[in-house]
Short mmCIF file of C-alpha atoms and ligand atoms in Angstrom, two decimals:
data_model
loop_
_atom_site.label_atom_id
_atom_site.label_comp_id
_atom_site.label_asym_id
_atom_site.label_seq_id
_atom_site.Cartn_x
_atom_site.Cartn_y
_atom_site.Cartn_z
CA MET A 1 -0.28 19.76 -13.03
CA THR A 2 -2.22 18.96 -9.52
CA GLN A 3 -0.94 16.52 -7.26
CA ASP A 4 -4.37 14.70 -8.50
CA GLU A 5 -3.92 14.70 -12.31
CA LEU A 6 -0.19 13.75 -11.51
CA LYS A 7 -1.70 10.76 -10.31
CA ARG A 8 -4.56 9.92 -13.15
CA LYS A 9 -0.87 10.29 -15.14
CA VAL A 10 1.09 7.58 -13.18
CA ALA A 11 -1.90 4.86 -13.20
CA GLU A 12 -2.02 5.74 -17.19
CA ALA A 13 1.54 5.04 -17.50
CA ALA A 14 1.03 1.77 -14.79
CA ILE A 15 -1.26 -0.09 -18.12
CA PRO A 16 0.96 -1.66 -20.10
CA TYR A 17 2.10 -3.64 -16.84
CA VAL A 18 -0.79 -5.61 -17.04
CA LYS A 19 -1.42 -5.53 -20.78
CA GLY A 20 -2.91 -9.67 -21.29
CA VAL A 21 -2.81 -10.36 -17.95
CA GLY A 22 -5.79 -12.35 -16.60
CA ILE A 23 -5.93 -12.42 -13.27
CA ILE A 24 -4.61 -8.26 -11.91
CA GLY A 25 -3.74 -7.58 -7.80
CA ILE A 26 -4.95 -4.31 -7.14
CA GLY A 27 -4.24 -2.32 -3.61
CA THR A 28 -6.07 1.03 -2.50
CA GLY A 29 -5.55 4.69 -2.30
CA SER A 30 -6.09 7.76 -4.55
CA THR A 31 -3.96 6.95 -7.01
CA THR A 32 -4.70 2.88 -7.75
CA ARG A 33 -8.36 4.21 -7.82
CA HIS A 34 -7.46 5.87 -10.81
CA PHE A 35 -5.46 3.05 -12.16
CA ILE A 36 -8.74 0.89 -11.37
CA GLU A 37 -11.11 3.84 -13.47
CA LEU A 38 -8.25 3.00 -16.35
CA LEU A 39 -8.72 -0.59 -16.09
CA GLY A 40 -12.60 -0.34 -17.19
CA ASP A 41 -11.48 0.67 -21.01
CA PHE A 42 -10.86 -2.70 -20.88
CA LYS A 43 -12.16 -5.02 -19.17
CA ALA A 44 -13.42 -7.58 -21.18
CA ASP A 45 -9.72 -8.44 -21.42
CA ILE A 46 -9.09 -8.80 -17.49
CA GLU A 47 -10.69 -12.03 -15.94
CA GLY A 48 -11.11 -10.41 -12.61
CA ALA A 49 -8.57 -8.82 -10.16
CA VAL A 50 -7.50 -9.56 -6.13
CA SER A 51 -8.04 -6.40 -4.00
CA SER A 52 -6.24 -4.74 -0.99
CA SER A 53 -9.79 -3.37 0.19
CA GLU A 54 -13.47 -3.45 0.86
CA ALA A 55 -13.58 0.45 -1.35
CA SER A 56 -11.20 -1.33 -4.36
CA SER A 57 -13.65 -4.25 -3.89
CA GLU A 58 -16.64 -1.55 -4.58
CA LEU A 59 -14.88 0.24 -6.99
CA LEU A 60 -13.74 -3.09 -9.51
CA ARG A 61 -17.43 -4.41 -9.31
CA LYS A 62 -19.16 -1.09 -9.65
CA ILE A 63 -16.92 -1.20 -13.19
CA GLY A 64 -18.10 -4.67 -13.93
CA ILE A 65 -13.78 -6.26 -13.10
CA PRO A 66 -14.91 -9.83 -10.82
CA VAL A 67 -13.08 -9.32 -7.53
CA LEU A 68 -11.67 -13.37 -7.17
CA ASP A 69 -10.36 -14.72 -3.59
CA LEU A 70 -6.71 -14.68 -3.10
CA ASN A 71 -6.86 -18.34 -2.07
CA ALA A 72 -9.12 -19.30 -4.93
CA VAL A 73 -6.05 -17.91 -7.10
CA GLY A 74 -2.17 -18.51 -6.22
CA THR A 75 0.02 -16.34 -7.23
CA LEU A 76 -0.14 -13.30 -8.92
CA GLU A 77 1.91 -12.50 -12.15
CA VAL A 78 1.28 -8.33 -11.31
CA TYR A 79 0.00 -5.98 -8.65
CA VAL A 80 -0.25 -2.61 -8.83
CA ASP A 81 -0.69 -0.39 -5.51
CA GLY A 82 0.10 3.13 -4.35
CA ALA A 83 2.22 4.06 -0.98
CA ASP A 84 2.78 6.94 1.39
CA GLU A 85 6.75 6.60 1.03
CA ILE A 86 9.00 5.52 -0.82
CA ASN A 87 13.30 5.02 -1.13
CA PRO A 88 16.16 4.83 -3.64
CA ASN A 89 15.60 0.77 -3.01
CA LYS A 90 11.99 1.03 -3.55
CA GLN A 91 11.20 0.12 0.10
CA LEU A 92 8.61 1.46 1.18
CA ILE A 93 5.47 3.23 3.95
CA LYS A 94 1.70 2.11 2.96
CA GLY A 95 -1.25 1.29 5.47
CA GLY A 96 -2.04 5.47 4.83
CA GLY A 97 -5.67 4.02 3.58
CA ALA A 98 -5.12 1.49 6.17
CA ALA A 99 -5.33 -1.00 4.00
CA LEU A 100 -1.74 -1.82 5.18
CA THR A 101 -2.31 -6.17 5.87
CA ARG A 102 -4.34 -6.99 3.14
CA GLU A 103 -1.54 -5.06 0.67
CA LYS A 104 0.86 -7.30 1.81
CA ILE A 105 -0.56 -9.79 1.40
CA ILE A 106 -1.05 -9.11 -2.15
CA ALA A 107 2.29 -7.99 -2.17
CA ALA A 108 3.56 -11.20 -0.89
CA ALA A 109 1.40 -13.50 -3.54
CA SER A 110 3.01 -11.19 -5.91
CA ASP A 111 5.49 -12.48 -8.50
CA LYS A 112 5.97 -8.54 -9.74
CA PHE A 113 4.78 -5.34 -7.35
CA ILE A 114 4.16 -2.15 -9.53
CA CYS A 115 4.33 0.96 -7.34
CA ILE A 116 2.64 3.81 -8.55
CA ALA A 117 2.94 7.48 -6.93
CA ASP A 118 3.40 10.75 -7.45
CA GLY A 119 6.38 12.80 -7.13
CA SER A 120 5.93 14.05 -3.62
CA LYS A 121 6.22 10.82 -1.91
CA CYS A 122 10.18 9.59 -2.74
CA VAL A 123 12.20 9.96 0.23
CA ASP A 124 15.93 9.52 1.53
CA VAL A 125 14.88 8.14 4.54
CA LEU A 126 11.71 6.61 5.10
CA GLY A 127 10.17 7.83 8.43
CA ALA A 128 8.31 11.53 8.22
CA PHE A 129 5.11 9.53 6.90
CA PRO A 130 3.81 7.87 10.26
CA LEU A 131 4.28 4.69 9.67
CA PRO A 132 0.71 2.57 10.05
CA ILE A 133 0.54 -0.45 12.47
CA GLU A 134 -2.30 -2.29 12.11
CA VAL A 135 -3.25 -4.20 15.79
CA ILE A 136 -5.40 -6.30 17.14
CA PRO A 137 -7.72 -3.98 19.64
CA MET A 138 -7.43 -4.85 22.85
CA ALA A 139 -3.34 -5.06 22.74
CA ARG A 140 -3.65 -1.11 21.52
CA SER A 141 -2.13 0.59 24.14
CA TYR A 142 0.65 -2.37 25.37
CA VAL A 143 1.72 -2.15 21.62
CA ALA A 144 1.62 1.64 21.80
CA ARG A 145 3.67 1.50 25.26
CA GLU A 146 6.22 -0.79 23.02
CA ILE A 147 7.02 1.56 19.98
CA VAL A 148 7.61 4.26 22.93
CA LYS A 149 10.63 1.85 23.93
CA LEU A 150 12.00 1.49 19.89
CA GLY A 151 11.73 6.14 20.20
CA GLY A 152 8.58 6.84 17.71
CA GLN A 153 5.45 8.35 19.39
CA PRO A 154 2.70 6.58 18.38
CA VAL A 155 -1.29 7.82 18.04
CA TRP A 156 -4.82 5.81 17.87
CA ARG A 157 -5.58 7.22 14.34
CA GLU A 158 -9.44 6.84 16.16
CA ASN A 159 -12.64 6.36 14.50
CA CYS A 160 -10.90 4.14 12.06
CA VAL A 161 -11.32 0.48 12.42
CA THR A 162 -10.04 -1.29 8.58
CA ASP A 163 -11.19 -4.25 6.53
CA ASN A 164 -10.34 -6.37 9.36
CA HIS A 165 -12.05 -5.15 12.15
CA ASN A 166 -8.77 -4.11 13.72
CA HIS A 167 -7.06 -0.74 15.11
CA ILE A 168 -4.29 1.91 13.33
CA ILE A 169 -1.75 3.21 14.91
CA ASP A 170 0.25 5.73 13.34
CA VAL A 171 3.91 5.97 14.55
CA HIS A 172 5.72 9.61 14.53
CA ASN A 173 8.99 10.73 14.78
CA LEU A 174 10.76 7.75 12.84
CA ASN A 175 13.69 7.78 11.18
CA ILE A 176 13.73 4.57 9.75
CA LEU A 177 17.53 3.61 8.42
CA GLU A 178 17.32 0.00 8.60
CA PRO A 179 13.86 -0.63 7.35
CA THR A 180 13.96 -4.32 7.01
CA LYS A 181 15.51 -4.99 10.97
CA LEU A 182 12.69 -2.87 11.79
CA GLU A 183 9.79 -4.63 9.70
CA ALA A 184 10.62 -7.42 11.90
CA ILE A 185 11.05 -6.40 15.53
CA ILE A 186 7.29 -4.32 14.66
CA ASN A 187 6.13 -7.80 13.52
CA ASN A 188 6.94 -9.28 16.13
CA ILE A 189 5.61 -6.98 19.14
CA THR A 190 2.27 -9.19 20.73
CA GLY A 191 -1.21 -7.86 19.48
CA VAL A 192 0.59 -6.31 16.12
CA VAL A 193 -1.27 -7.86 12.76
CA CYS A 194 0.97 -6.06 10.14
CA VAL A 195 3.30 -2.82 10.03
CA GLY A 196 3.32 -0.72 6.91
CA LEU A 197 7.01 -1.08 6.08
CA PHE A 198 7.39 -2.24 2.94
CA SER A 199 10.96 -3.32 3.28
CA ALA A 200 11.82 -7.34 3.60
CA ARG A 201 9.40 -7.86 0.13
CA PRO A 202 9.56 -3.64 -1.46
CA ALA A 203 8.16 -3.05 -5.04
CA ASP A 204 10.20 -3.96 -8.25
CA VAL A 205 9.45 -1.26 -9.81
CA VAL A 206 8.46 1.73 -8.70
CA LEU A 207 6.76 4.65 -11.40
CA VAL A 208 6.43 7.83 -10.33
CA SER A 209 5.37 11.21 -12.01
CA ARG A 210 7.23 14.33 -11.77
CA GLY A 211 5.46 17.32 -14.24
CA GLU A 212 5.22 15.71 -17.64
CA GLU A 213 7.77 13.48 -16.99
CA ILE A 214 7.47 9.38 -15.17
CA VAL A 215 10.22 8.19 -13.74
CA THR A 216 11.16 4.15 -13.71
CA PHE A 217 13.88 3.08 -10.87
C1 LIG B 301 -3.63 2.50 1.44
C2 LIG B 301 -2.24 2.83 1.41
C3 LIG B 301 -1.70 3.56 -0.36
O1 LIG B 301 -1.30 3.08 -1.18
C4 LIG B 301 -1.15 5.02 0.19
O2 LIG B 301 -1.87 5.35 1.68
C5 LIG B 301 -1.51 5.74 -0.86
O3 LIG B 301 -2.53 6.33 -1.17
P1 LIG B 301 -2.57 7.18 -2.07
O4 LIG B 301 -2.79 6.67 -3.28
O5 LIG B 301 -4.14 7.98 -2.47
O6 LIG B 301 -1.82 8.75 -2.14
O7 LIG B 301 -1.28 1.97 1.24
O8 LIG B 301 -3.38 1.31 2.41
#
């Protein structure tokens, strides 16, 4: 199976988790894109979706699912999204698609976060995937210097402006043994909007496609 076929397969496995749910939280990325396409088959049952990016919102509208404002809907029952790395504790690195801040907001506002990914995303220790940080543009160099003090190698994701009009720094060379501690430290740097470590609020259920098999943990 290709990686794209594995993404489609795991997206299919998430569908039972949203059957009967009126308003669904929706993430961003190629795996989530498959999931959104599959939602089209029963869109009449779906009241709407809260989306983590302009890209996902556009696709949702295209297939006929209304995009709702999180402020208007309150707590969400279920949020479905992908990840860049997943450890055995369901802690994640996210933000490869630059949507980490809205993703983290929706995860925080949801009762159940279902993470969907192909098997290549599973790791023992987070950090091989460069850790994305969304920063206020004028703070970019300052934040980068603070990251160097923490032992990371920051790289500005040039030509990337987030949906919130901010910049992204990708941090290389991290071996993240204490994700919750590092998440708090980075979030505390002035100028950081959000770090793509989902540790204090990890996923609740992880679905992973490995060949024909779907592993759930
Ligand atoms: C976007 C994300 C995505 O969930 C993550 O990058 C995984 O993407 P894909 O499903 O394309 O592998 O965090 O900000």
